[in-house]
Coordinates of C-alpha atoms in Angstrom, one line a residue:
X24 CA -31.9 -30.7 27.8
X25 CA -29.0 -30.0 25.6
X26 CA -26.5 -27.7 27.0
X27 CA -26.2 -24.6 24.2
X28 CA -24.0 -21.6 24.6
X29 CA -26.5 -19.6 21.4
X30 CA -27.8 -16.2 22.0
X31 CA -31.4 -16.2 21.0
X32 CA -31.3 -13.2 18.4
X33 CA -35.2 -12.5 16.7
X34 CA -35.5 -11.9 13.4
X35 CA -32.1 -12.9 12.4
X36 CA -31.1 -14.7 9.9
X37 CA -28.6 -18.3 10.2
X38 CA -25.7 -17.0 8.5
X39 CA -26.1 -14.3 11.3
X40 CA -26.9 -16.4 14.1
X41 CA -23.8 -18.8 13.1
X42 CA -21.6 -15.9 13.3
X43 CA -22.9 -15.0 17.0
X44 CA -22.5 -18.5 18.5
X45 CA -19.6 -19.5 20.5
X46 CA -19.1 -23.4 19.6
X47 CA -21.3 -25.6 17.2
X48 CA -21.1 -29.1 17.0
X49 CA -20.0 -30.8 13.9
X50 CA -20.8 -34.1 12.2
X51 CA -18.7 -35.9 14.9
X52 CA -19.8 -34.3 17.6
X53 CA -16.4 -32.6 17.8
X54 CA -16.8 -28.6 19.0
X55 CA -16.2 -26.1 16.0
X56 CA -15.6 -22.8 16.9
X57 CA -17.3 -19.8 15.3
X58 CA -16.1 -17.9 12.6
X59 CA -15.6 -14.5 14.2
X60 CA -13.9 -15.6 16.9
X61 CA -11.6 -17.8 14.7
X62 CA -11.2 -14.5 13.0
X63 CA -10.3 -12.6 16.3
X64 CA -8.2 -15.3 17.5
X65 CA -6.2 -15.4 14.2
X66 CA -5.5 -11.5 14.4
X67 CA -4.3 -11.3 18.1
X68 CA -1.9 -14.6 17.1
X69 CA -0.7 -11.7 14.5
X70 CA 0.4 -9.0 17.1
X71 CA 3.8 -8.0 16.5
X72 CA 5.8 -8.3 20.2
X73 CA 7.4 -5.1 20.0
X74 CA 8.6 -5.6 23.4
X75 CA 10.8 -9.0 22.3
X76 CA 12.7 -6.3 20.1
X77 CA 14.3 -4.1 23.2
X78 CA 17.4 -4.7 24.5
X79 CA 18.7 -3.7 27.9
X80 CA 22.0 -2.1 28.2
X81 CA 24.9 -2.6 30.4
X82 CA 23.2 0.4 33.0
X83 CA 20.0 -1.2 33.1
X84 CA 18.1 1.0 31.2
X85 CA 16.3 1.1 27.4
X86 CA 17.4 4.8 27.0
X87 CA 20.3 3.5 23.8
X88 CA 17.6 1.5 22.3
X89 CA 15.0 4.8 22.2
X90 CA 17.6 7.3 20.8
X91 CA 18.6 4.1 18.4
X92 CA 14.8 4.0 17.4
X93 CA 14.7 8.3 16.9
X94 CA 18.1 8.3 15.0
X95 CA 16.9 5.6 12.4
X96 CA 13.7 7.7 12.1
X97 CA 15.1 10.8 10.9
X98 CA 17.6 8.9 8.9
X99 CA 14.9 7.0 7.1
X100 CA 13.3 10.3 6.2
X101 CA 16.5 11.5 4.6
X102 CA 17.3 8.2 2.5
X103 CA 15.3 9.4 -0.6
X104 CA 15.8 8.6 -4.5
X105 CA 18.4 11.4 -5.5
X106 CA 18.3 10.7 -8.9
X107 CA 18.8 13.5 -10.9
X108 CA 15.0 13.1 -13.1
X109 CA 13.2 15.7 -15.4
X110 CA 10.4 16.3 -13.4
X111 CA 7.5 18.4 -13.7
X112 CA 7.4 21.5 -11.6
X113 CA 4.2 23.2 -12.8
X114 CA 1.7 20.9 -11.0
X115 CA -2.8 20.7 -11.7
X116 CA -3.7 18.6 -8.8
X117 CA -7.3 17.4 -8.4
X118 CA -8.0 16.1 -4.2
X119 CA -10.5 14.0 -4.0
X120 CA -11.7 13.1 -0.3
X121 CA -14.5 10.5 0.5
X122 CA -16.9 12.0 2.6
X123 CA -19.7 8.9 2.4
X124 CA -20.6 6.7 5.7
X125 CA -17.6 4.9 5.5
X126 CA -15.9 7.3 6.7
X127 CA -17.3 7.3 10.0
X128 CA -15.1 4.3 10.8
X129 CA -13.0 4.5 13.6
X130 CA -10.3 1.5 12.5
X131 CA -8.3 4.8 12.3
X132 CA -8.3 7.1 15.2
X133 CA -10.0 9.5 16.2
X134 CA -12.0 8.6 12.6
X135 CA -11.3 7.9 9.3
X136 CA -13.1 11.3 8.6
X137 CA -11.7 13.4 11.0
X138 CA -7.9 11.9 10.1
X139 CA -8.5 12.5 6.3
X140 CA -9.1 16.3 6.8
X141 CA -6.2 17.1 9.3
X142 CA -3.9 14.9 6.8
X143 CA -5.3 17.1 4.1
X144 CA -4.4 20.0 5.7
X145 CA -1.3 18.9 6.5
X146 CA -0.7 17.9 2.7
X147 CA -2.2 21.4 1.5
X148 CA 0.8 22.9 3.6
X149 CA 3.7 21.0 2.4
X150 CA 2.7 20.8 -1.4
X151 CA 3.0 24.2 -1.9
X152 CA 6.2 24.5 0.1
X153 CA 7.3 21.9 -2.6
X154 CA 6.3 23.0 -5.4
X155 CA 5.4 26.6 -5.0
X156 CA 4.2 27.5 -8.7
X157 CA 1.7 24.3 -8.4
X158 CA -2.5 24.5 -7.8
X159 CA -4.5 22.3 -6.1
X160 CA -8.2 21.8 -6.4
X161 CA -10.6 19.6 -3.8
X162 CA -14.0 17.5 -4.9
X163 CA -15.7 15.7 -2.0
X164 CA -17.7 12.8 -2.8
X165 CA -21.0 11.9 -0.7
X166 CA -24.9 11.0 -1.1
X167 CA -24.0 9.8 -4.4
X168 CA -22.5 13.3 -5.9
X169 CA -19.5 15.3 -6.2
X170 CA -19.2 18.2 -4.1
X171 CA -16.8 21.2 -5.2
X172 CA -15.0 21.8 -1.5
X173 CA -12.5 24.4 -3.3
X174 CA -11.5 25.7 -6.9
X175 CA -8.4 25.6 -8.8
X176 CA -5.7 28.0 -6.9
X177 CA -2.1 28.5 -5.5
X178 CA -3.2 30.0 -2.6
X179 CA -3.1 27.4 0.5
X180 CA -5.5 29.4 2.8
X181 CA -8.1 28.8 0.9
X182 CA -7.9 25.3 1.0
X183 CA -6.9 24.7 4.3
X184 CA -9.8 27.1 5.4
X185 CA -12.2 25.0 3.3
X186 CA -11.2 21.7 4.8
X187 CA -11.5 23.3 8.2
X188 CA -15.6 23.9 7.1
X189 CA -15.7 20.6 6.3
X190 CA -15.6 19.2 10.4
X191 CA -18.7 20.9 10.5
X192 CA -20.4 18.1 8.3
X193 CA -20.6 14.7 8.8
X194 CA -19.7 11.9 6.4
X195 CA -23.1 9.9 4.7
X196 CA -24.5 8.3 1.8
X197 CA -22.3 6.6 -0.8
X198 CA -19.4 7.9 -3.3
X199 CA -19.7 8.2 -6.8
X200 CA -16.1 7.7 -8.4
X201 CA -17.5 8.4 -11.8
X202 CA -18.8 11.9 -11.0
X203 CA -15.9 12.7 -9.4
X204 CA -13.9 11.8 -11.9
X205 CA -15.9 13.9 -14.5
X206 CA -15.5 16.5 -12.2
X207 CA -12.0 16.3 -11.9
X208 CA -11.6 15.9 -15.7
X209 CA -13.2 19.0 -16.5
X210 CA -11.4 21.3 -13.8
X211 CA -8.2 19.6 -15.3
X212 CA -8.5 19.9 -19.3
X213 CA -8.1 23.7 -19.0
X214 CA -4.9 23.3 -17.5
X215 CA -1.7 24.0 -19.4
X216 CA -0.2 21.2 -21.3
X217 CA 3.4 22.1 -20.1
X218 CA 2.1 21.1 -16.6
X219 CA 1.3 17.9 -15.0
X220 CA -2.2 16.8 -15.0
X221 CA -3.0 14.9 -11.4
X222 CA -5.7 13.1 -9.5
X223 CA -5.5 12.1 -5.6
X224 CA -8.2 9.4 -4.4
X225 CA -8.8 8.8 -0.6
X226 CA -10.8 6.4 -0.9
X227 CA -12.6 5.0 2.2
X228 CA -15.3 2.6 0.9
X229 CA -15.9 -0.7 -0.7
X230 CA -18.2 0.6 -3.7
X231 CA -19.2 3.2 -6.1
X232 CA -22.6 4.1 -6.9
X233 CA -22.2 5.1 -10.3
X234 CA -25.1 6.7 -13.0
X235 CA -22.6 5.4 -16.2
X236 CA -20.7 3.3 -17.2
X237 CA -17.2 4.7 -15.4
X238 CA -14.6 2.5 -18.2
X239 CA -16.1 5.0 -20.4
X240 CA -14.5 7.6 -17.8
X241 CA -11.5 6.4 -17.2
X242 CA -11.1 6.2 -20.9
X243 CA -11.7 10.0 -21.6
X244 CA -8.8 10.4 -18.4
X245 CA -6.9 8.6 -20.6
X246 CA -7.4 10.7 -23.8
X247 CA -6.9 13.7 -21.3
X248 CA -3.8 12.8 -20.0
X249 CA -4.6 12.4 -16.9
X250 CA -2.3 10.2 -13.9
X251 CA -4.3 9.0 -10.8
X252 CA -2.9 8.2 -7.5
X253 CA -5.2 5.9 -5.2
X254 CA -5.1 5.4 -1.5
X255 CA -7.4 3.5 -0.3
X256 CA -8.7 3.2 3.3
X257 CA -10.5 -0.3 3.2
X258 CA -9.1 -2.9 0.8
X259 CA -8.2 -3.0 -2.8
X260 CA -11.2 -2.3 -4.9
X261 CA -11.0 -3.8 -8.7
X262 CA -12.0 -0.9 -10.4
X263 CA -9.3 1.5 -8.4
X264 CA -6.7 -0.9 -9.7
X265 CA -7.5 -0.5 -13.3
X266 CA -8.1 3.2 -13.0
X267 CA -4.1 3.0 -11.7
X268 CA -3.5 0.5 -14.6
X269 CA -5.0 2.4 -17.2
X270 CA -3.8 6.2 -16.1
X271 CA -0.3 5.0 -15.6
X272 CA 0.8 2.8 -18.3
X273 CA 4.4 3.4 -17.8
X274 CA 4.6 2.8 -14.4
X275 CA 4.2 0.0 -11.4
X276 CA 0.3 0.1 -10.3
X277 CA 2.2 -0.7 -6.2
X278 CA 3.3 3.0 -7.3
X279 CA 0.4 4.6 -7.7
X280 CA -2.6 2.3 -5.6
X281 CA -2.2 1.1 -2.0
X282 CA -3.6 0.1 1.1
X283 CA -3.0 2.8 4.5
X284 CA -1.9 0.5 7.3
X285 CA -2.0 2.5 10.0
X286 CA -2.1 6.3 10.6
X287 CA 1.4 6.6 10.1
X288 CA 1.9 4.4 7.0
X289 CA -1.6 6.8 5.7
X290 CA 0.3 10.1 6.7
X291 CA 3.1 8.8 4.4
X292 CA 1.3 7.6 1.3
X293 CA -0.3 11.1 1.4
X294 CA 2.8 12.9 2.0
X295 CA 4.9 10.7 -0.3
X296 CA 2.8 13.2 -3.1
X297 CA 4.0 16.3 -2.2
X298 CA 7.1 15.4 -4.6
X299 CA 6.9 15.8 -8.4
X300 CA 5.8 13.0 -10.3
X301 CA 9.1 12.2 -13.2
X302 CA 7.7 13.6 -16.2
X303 CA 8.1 10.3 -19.1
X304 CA 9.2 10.4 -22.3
X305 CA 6.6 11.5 -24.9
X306 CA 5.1 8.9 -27.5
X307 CA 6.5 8.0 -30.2
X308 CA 3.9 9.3 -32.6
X309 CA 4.4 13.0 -31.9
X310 CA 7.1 14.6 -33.6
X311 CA 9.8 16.7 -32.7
X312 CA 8.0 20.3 -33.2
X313 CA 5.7 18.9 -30.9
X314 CA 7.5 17.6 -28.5
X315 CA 9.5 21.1 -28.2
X316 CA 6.7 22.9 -28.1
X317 CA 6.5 23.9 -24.2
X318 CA 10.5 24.7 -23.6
X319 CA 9.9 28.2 -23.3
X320 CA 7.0 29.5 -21.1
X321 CA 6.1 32.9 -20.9
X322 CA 6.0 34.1 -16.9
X323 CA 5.8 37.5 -15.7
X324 CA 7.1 38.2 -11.8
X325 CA 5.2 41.5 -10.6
X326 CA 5.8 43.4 -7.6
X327 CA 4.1 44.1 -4.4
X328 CA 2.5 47.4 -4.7
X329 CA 0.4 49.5 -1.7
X330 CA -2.4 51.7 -3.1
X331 CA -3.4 54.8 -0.9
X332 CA -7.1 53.9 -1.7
X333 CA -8.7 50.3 -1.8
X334 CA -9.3 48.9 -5.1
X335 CA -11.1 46.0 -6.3
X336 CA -8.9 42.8 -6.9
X337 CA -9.1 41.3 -10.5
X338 CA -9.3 37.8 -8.6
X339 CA -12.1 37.8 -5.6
X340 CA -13.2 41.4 -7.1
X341 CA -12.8 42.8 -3.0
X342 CA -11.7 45.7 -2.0
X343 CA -7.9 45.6 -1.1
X344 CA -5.1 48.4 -0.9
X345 CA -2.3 46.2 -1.0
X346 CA -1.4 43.5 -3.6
X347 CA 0.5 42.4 -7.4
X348 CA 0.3 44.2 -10.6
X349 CA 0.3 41.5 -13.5
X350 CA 3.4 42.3 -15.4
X351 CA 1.2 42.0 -18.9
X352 CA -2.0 43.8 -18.1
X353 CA -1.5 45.7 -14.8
X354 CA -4.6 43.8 -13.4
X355 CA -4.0 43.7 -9.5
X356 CA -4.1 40.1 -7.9
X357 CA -3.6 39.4 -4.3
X358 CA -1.4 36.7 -4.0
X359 CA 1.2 34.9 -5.7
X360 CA 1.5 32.6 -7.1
X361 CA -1.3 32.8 -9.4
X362 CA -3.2 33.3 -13.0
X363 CA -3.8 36.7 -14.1
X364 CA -7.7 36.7 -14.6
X365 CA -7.7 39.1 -17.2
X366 CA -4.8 37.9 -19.3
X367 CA -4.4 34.1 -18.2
X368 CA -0.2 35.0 -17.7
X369 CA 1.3 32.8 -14.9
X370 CA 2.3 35.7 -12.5
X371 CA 5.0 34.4 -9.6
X372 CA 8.1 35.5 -7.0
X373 CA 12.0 34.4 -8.3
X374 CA 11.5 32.9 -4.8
X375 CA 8.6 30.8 -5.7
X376 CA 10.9 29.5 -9.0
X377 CA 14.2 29.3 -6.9
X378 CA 12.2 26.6 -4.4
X379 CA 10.6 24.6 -7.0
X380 CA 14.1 24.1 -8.6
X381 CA 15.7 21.9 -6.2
X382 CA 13.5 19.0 -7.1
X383 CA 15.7 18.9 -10.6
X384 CA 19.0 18.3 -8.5
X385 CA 18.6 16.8 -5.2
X386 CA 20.9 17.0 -2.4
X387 CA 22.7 13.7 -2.6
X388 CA 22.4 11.0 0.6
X389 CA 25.3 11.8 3.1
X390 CA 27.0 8.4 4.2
X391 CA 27.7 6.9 7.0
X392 CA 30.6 7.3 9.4
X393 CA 32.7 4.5 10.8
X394 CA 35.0 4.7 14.0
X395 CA 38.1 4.1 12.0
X396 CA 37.2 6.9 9.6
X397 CA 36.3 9.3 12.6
X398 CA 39.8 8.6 14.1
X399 CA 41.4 8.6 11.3
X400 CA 44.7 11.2 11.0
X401 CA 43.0 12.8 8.4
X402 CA 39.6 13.4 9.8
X403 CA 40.4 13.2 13.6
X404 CA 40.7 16.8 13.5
X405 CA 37.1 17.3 13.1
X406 CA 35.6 17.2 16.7
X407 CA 31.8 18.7 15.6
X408 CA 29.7 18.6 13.3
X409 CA 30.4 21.5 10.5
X410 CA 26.9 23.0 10.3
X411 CA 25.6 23.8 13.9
X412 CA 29.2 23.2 15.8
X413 CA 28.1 20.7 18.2
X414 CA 30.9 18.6 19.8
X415 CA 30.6 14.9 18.1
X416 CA 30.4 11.6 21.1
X417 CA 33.7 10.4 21.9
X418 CA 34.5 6.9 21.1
X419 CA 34.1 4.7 23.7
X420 CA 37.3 2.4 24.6
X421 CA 37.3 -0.9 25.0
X422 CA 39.0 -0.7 28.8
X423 CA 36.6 1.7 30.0
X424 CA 33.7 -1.1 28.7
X425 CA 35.9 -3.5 30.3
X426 CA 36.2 -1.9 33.6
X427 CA 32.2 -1.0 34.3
X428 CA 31.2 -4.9 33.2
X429 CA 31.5 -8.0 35.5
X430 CA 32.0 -11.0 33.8
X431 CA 28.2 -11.9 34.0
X432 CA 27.3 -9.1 32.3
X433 CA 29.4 -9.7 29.1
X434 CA 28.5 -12.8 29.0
X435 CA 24.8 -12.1 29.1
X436 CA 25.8 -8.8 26.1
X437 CA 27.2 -11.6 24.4
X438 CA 24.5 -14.0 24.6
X439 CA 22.1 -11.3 23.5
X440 CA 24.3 -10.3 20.6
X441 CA 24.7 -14.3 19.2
X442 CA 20.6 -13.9 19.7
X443 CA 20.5 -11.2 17.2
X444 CA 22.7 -12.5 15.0
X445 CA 20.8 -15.9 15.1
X446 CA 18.0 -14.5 14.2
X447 CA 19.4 -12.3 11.4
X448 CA 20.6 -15.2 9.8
X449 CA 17.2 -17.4 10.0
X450 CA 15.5 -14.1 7.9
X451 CA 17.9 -14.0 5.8
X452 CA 18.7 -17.3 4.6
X453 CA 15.1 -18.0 3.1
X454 CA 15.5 -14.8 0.9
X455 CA 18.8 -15.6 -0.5
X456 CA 17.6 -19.0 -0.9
X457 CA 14.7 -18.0 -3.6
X458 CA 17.2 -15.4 -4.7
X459 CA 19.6 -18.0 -5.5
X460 CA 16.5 -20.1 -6.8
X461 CA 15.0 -17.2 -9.3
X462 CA 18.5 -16.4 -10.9
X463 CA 19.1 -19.9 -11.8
X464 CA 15.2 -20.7 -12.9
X465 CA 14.2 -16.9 -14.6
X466 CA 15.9 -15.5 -17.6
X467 CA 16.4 -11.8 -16.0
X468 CA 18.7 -12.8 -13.3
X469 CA 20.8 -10.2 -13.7
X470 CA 17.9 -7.8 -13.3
X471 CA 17.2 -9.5 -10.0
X472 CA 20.7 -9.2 -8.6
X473 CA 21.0 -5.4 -9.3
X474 CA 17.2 -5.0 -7.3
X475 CA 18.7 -7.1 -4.6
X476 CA 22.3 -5.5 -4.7
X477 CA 20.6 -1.7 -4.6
X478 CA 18.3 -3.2 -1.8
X479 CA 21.1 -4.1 0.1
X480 CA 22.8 -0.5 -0.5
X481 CA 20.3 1.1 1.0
X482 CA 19.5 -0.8 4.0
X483 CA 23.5 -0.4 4.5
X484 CA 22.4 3.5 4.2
X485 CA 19.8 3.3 6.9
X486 CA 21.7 2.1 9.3
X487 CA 22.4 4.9 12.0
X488 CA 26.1 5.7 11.9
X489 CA 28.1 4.6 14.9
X490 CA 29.8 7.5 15.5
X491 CA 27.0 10.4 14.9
X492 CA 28.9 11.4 11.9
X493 CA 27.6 11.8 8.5
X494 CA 29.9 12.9 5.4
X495 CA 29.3 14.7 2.5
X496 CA 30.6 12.7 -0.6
X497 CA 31.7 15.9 -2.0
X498 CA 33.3 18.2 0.0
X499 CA 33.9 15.6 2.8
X500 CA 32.5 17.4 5.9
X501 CA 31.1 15.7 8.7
X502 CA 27.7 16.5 10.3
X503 CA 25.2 15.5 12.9
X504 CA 21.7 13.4 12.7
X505 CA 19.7 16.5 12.9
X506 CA 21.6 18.5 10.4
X507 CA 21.4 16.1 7.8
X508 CA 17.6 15.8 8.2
X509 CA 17.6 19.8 8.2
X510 CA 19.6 20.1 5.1
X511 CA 18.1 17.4 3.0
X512 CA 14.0 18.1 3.4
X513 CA 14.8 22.0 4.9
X514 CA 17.9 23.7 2.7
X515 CA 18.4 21.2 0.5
X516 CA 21.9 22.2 -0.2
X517 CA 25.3 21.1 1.9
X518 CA 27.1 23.4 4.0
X519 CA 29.9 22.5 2.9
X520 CA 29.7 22.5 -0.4
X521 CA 28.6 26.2 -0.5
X522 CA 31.0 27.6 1.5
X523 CA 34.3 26.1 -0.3
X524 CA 35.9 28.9 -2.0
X525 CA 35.6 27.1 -5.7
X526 CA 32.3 27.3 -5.5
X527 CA 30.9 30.5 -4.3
X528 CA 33.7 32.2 -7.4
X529 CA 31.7 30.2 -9.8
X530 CA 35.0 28.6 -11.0
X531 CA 34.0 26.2 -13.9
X532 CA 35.5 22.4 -14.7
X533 CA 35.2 19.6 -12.4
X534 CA 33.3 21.1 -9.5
X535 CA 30.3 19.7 -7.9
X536 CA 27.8 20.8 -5.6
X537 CA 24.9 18.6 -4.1
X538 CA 26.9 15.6 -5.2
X539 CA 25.9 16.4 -9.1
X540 CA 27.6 17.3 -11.9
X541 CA 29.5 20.5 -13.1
X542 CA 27.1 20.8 -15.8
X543 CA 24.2 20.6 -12.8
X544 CA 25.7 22.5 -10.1
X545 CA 26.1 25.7 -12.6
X546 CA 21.7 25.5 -12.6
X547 CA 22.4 25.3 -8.8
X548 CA 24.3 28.6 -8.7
X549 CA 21.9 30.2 -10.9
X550 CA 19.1 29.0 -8.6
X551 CA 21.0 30.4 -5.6
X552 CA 21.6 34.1 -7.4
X553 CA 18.1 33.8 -8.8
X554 CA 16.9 33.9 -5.3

């Protein structure tokens, strides 16, 4: 009898019963090994040794190479594009979450489903805390339909208490792009045309079960003016790319469509939209009235008044003692910010304004800060960080590294360091090679060498500064790790700069603040006495 490794599987098919078996013999009689466990043997060759990547340190321990690992982590979420953009504030954003079976995958823990809504939430939060004056509006897609999970507001708790209902349900059936996207549409072609116009896909299956043809969709978001934003959960779907393609002529489709890795690279696409989209420049065909049309909008900032009696709100129609008077009509809303239901007048806080501002001047990336520099005569004066008045490490000197290491052990740090730099050099080398290749070969080399040049800026920037110090390229102060991460995605204005006397006078000429202009930082100072 013939020795077989085959499970006996009834009623299956050979394509299925190929996949199951073990080894098959081929026309030689040489073993040929399945095709799943090729598969599996291909992806656990794949496994990234994270372990080959620590290095001990002259104590023993791993504890430098963890704080290394935190630093760069808060220092990579600082590094942002602080280019100052015309961007648009006044947000109409249209989530769309897929709630059909395959979301009840689990290739992202606890469940694709369960991970989309506490991302959600978590994107709910900080989008308003970015742009406060913005709305938000949520269409789930299952069975085939789109399901209205929340209307058009400002007002997060709404949202975030309609996501909540939705852990209740479980995910089935098949999505429906193109009735979501008519959905979308038509919540969207009310909105305002002096804000943007937005769609956010999370999009967790392979298909769309579709009544129409959806080009014919895409094509009235098109007409509509409408930019989509895909994430997808699987793989790249065709018609997701040419939804991107077609939505965002003017920019990269990488931009606007790609694949979550893992939780934390799907936490980052999704959080990576909480910051304004740049606004482009307008076709060519409209003409300058046109074009002018929305520089002045008409906003009315009410105040917070407490009625003896409860009254009926003009916007959930309860009964309420406490809420906003519109400034046009005197209808009472209860939160802000909002639309006035009776006279459609954007009602917010100078707060609300104020926050939303500092997306039109960033604070500028702090660099880097060298021993030499630190020790400098004129900055070894400055012994803590500006900001929170923490004492700054002392440098380390060389005879004290000298006197805790034997011979064997600098021998071995210096082994380990020639290993790095080894294999530094063997990553490198390839990429300069086909750099080197492409500027001879391709007509836009010079394009090339500026990507390649700003590349190499920025992973300069990332690096964690030796000596915990980070400066301020305007007024030159030195702060700590945790600072900088407080003031760039928390204050978003330098310490320093406000509290130099030029600048809280208001003196005019060269001054900057943020790193920007004069011109800029005068918006700045209006944005801090507007608040």
């Amino acid at each position: 009898m013939v020795n077989s490794d085959e499970e006996y599987a009834p009623g299956a098919s050979d394509d299925d019963i190929t996949a199951h078996q073990v080894t098959s013999r081929g026309a030689g009689g040489t073993v040929i090994r399945s095709r799943a466990r090729q598969t599996a043997d291909d992806a656990f060759n794949e496994v990234r040794r994270t372990w080959e990547d620590v290095e001990e340190g002259a104590d023993g321990t791993i504890t430098g190479t963890i704080d290394s690992l935190l630093q760069q982590g808060k220092r990579k979420r600082t590094l942002k594009d602080t280019t100052p953009l015309q961007r648009g504030i006044i947000r109409h954003l249209i989530l769309i979450i897929d709630l059909s079976a395959a979301m009840t995958e689990k290739d992202l823990r606890p469940t694709r489903y369960l991970l989309t809504i506490r991302y959600c939430q978590d994107f709910v939060t900080e989008f308003f805390e970015q742009n406060p004056i913005s709305q938000i509006g949520i269409i789930g897609m299952r069975d085939g339909l789109a399901v209205r999970v929340s209307d058009m507001s400002g007002n997060p708790s709404d949202h975030i208490s309609n996501l909540q209902a939705l852990r209740k349900e479980d995910p089935k059936g098949q999505p429906s792009l193109q009735n979501a996207l008519d959905m979308a549409r038509a919540a969207l072609c009310h909105a305002p045309s002096h804000g943007t116009r937005e769609i956010l896909l999370l999009f967790g299956s392979l298909l769309s079960s579709d009544p129409g043809d959806i080009h014919t969709t895409i094509g009235s978001l098109v007409a509509s003016h409408i930019t989509t934003t895909v994430i997808g959960l699987s793989a790249q779907v065709a018609i997701c790319l040419t939804l991107v393609k077609r939505t965002n002529p003017h920019s990269n489709p990488q931009k606007h469509y790609n694949v979550a890795l893992d939780e934390v690279n799907y936490r980052e696409l999704i959080m990576r939209l909480a910051t304004p989209p740049e606004s482009h420049t307008q076709q060519a065909t409209q003409s300058v009235e046109d074009s002018n049309a929305s520089t002045l909008l008409m906003m009315g900032f009410p105040s917070r008044v407490t009625d003896p009696q409860p009254s009926l709100c003009a916007c959930h129609s309860r009964p309420t003692t406490g809420g906003y008077l519109c400034s046009r009509c005197s209808s009472k809303v209860c939160s802000l910010p909002t639309t006035c239901p009776a006279c459609s007048l954007t009602l917010i806080l100078s707060t609300h304004l104020a926050r939303s501002y500092h997306h039109l001047f960033p604070l500028q990336n702090w660099k880097t800060v060298s021993w030499s520099r630190a020790t400098s005569p004129a900055h070894k004066h400055k012994l803590c960080c500006f900001s929170c008045q923490n004492a700054f490490p002392v440098q380390p000197t060389s005879s004290t590294k000298s006197a805790t290491k034997d011979p064997r052990e600098a021998a071995a740090d210096s082994a380990s360091k020639q290993k790095i730099t080894s294999r530094l050099a063997t990553k490198v080398a390839p990429s300069d090679a086909r750099n080197a290749e492409s500027a001879s070969t391709e007509p836009s080399s010079v394009a090339f060498h500026h990507d390649n040049t700003t590349r190499s800026r920025r992973n300069e920037d990332q690096t964690v500064s030796e000596s915990g110090r980070y400066e301020c390229g305007t007024c030159g102060q030195f702060f700590c790790i945790d600072c900088d991460v407080f003031c760039h995605e928390v204050v978003h204005n330098c310490p320093g700069c406000l509290s130099r006397e030029e600048n809280m006078a208001g003196s005019e000429g060269e001054q900057q603040q943020n790193g920007v202009g004069a011109r800029e930082a005068d918006g700045m100072i209006t944005d801090g006495a507007m608040e």
